[in-house]
Tab-separated table of C-alpha atoms in Angstrom:
chain	number	residue	atom	x	y	z
X	1	ARG	CA	12.871	4.594	1.414
X	2	ALA	CA	10.375	7.420	1.810
X	3	GLY	CA	6.750	6.488	1.241
X	4	VAL	CA	7.184	2.739	1.666
X	5	PRO	CA	4.645	1.275	4.099
X	6	VAL	CA	5.791	-0.036	7.464
X	7	GLU	CA	3.934	-1.481	10.415
X	8	ILE	CA	4.420	0.110	13.835
X	9	VAL	CA	4.760	-2.803	16.257
X	10	GLN	CA	5.869	-0.989	19.410
X	11	GLU	CA	6.209	2.540	20.797
X	12	PHE	CA	8.509	3.967	23.439
X	13	ASP	CA	8.525	7.703	24.150
X	14	THR	CA	9.441	9.319	20.798
X	15	TRP	CA	10.636	6.053	19.231
X	16	ARG	CA	8.715	3.621	17.049
X	17	LYS	CA	9.663	0.028	16.350
X	18	ILE	CA	8.698	-0.680	12.751
X	19	ARG	CA	8.460	-3.782	10.568
X	20	ASP	CA	8.821	-3.698	6.791
X	21	VAL	CA	7.397	-5.987	4.114
X	22	GLU	CA	10.415	-8.305	4.395
X	23	GLY	CA	9.855	-8.733	8.149
X	24	ASP	CA	12.904	-6.697	9.182
X	25	GLU	CA	12.425	-4.620	12.335
X	26	GLY	CA	14.148	-1.575	13.772
X	27	TRP	CA	13.646	1.537	15.862
X	28	VAL	CA	13.163	4.971	14.255
X	29	HIS	CA	12.334	8.400	15.647
X	30	GLN	CA	8.641	9.297	15.380
X	31	ASN	CA	9.505	12.239	13.093
X	32	LEU	CA	10.540	9.747	10.397
X	33	VAL	CA	7.113	8.079	10.330
X	34	VAL	CA	4.309	9.911	8.520
X	35	GLY	CA	0.596	9.295	8.848
X	36	SER	CA	-0.303	9.022	5.164
X	37	ARG	CA	-1.219	5.462	4.176
X	38	THR	CA	0.590	3.646	1.425
X	39	ALA	CA	0.602	-0.013	0.441
X	40	LEU	CA	2.423	-2.435	-1.818
X	41	ILE	CA	0.544	-4.446	-4.410
X	42	ALA	CA	0.813	-8.182	-3.616
X	43	PRO	CA	4.533	-8.297	-2.752
X	44	TRP	CA	4.267	-12.065	-2.129
X	45	GLN	CA	3.421	-12.713	-5.804
X	46	GLU	CA	6.074	-13.062	-8.471
X	47	ASP	CA	4.317	-12.187	-11.700
X	48	SER	CA	0.529	-12.209	-11.188
X	49	PRO	CA	-0.895	-8.756	-11.910
X	50	VAL	CA	-3.695	-7.295	-9.772
X	51	ALA	CA	-6.758	-5.640	-11.314
X	52	LEU	CA	-7.267	-1.914	-10.688
X	53	ARG	CA	-11.042	-1.548	-11.089
X	54	SER	CA	-13.366	1.408	-11.667
X	55	GLY	CA	-15.481	0.431	-8.637
X	56	SER	CA	-15.151	-1.629	-5.480
X	57	GLY	CA	-17.152	-4.589	-6.797
X	58	ALA	CA	-15.608	-7.644	-8.447
X	59	ASP	CA	-17.700	-6.959	-11.568
X	60	ALA	CA	-16.400	-3.395	-12.037
X	61	ARG	CA	-14.475	-2.623	-15.223
X	62	VAL	CA	-10.701	-3.172	-15.127
X	63	ARG	CA	-8.836	0.127	-15.621
X	64	ALA	CA	-5.315	-1.280	-15.466
X	65	TRP	CA	-3.276	-4.249	-14.327
X	66	LEU	CA	-0.858	-3.513	-11.485
X	67	SER	CA	2.399	-5.378	-11.041
X	68	PRO	CA	3.411	-6.914	-7.716
X	69	ARG	CA	5.366	-4.579	-5.416
X	70	MET	CA	3.975	-1.376	-7.003
X	71	LEU	CA	3.606	1.393	-4.422
X	72	VAL	CA	0.138	2.957	-4.114
X	73	SER	CA	-1.428	5.662	-1.943
X	74	VAL	CA	-4.422	4.383	-0.007
X	75	ARG	CA	-7.389	6.767	-0.168
X	76	SER	CA	-10.009	4.641	1.637
X	77	CYS	CA	-10.962	1.037	2.413
X	78	ASN	CA	-14.338	-0.535	3.158
X	79	GLY	CA	-13.021	-3.793	4.634
X	80	GLU	CA	-13.060	-5.653	1.308
X	81	ALA	CA	-11.637	-3.229	-1.278
X	82	CYS	CA	-9.476	-0.120	-1.133
X	83	GLU	CA	-9.490	2.969	-3.302
X	84	VAL	CA	-5.881	3.597	-4.317
X	85	ARG	CA	-3.944	6.044	-6.433
X	86	LEU	CA	-0.574	5.757	-8.108
X	87	ASN	CA	1.686	7.720	-10.389
X	88	HIS	CA	3.395	5.612	-12.983
X	89	THR	CA	5.831	6.294	-15.786
X	90	GLY	CA	5.423	3.849	-18.643
X	91	PRO	CA	8.142	2.382	-20.844
X	92	ASP	CA	7.565	5.207	-23.319
X	93	GLY	CA	8.469	7.765	-20.637
X	94	ARG	CA	4.952	9.179	-20.302
X	95	ALA	CA	3.690	9.786	-16.777
X	96	ALA	CA	0.130	8.932	-15.796
X	97	THR	CA	-1.932	8.985	-12.623
X	98	TRP	CA	-4.220	6.020	-12.032
X	99	GLN	CA	-6.980	5.790	-9.463
X	100	GLY	CA	-9.340	2.923	-8.746
X	101	TYR	CA	-10.086	-0.006	-6.477
X	102	VAL	CA	-8.176	-3.165	-5.607
X	103	LEU	CA	-9.153	-6.040	-3.346
X	104	GLN	CA	-7.925	-5.344	0.166
X	105	GLU	CA	-6.416	-8.820	0.416
X	106	THR	CA	-3.966	-7.927	-2.381
X	107	LEU	CA	-2.343	-5.100	-0.392
X	108	TRP	CA	0.518	-5.122	2.114
X	109	GLY	CA	0.137	-2.101	4.375
X	110	VAL	CA	-3.571	-2.475	5.141
X	111	TYR	CA	-4.948	-4.963	7.652
X	112	ALA	CA	-7.582	-7.515	6.648
X	113	GLY	CA	-11.033	-6.032	7.244
X	114	GLU	CA	-9.635	-2.601	8.160
X	115	VAL	CA	-11.883	0.366	7.329
X	116	ILE	CA	-10.210	3.626	6.343
X	117	ASP	CA	-12.257	6.763	5.688
């Protein structure tokens, strides 16, 4: 599915071996892999929401609670928290864009301690 994060584990010429969140691997042409970073919110959790905060600190105000497996765009990471953005349509059908910070350890698609500018 377009936009879902994958990990590139090997390269050969114009081919990339990728791994998805489930651990499945396969080869795809490099044209099918884009450079924009996305991540999944805590896909290993069943029903524990993750706080989307107004700042990168643990004491920052909670803007929203994100459900496991939600897809977010990664804007930046400082090694401990990442600034993310997501578009979400609520149960009432209204669309909203949310932006804020989540702990880096709650994301699949970003390495522990990785810094992204």
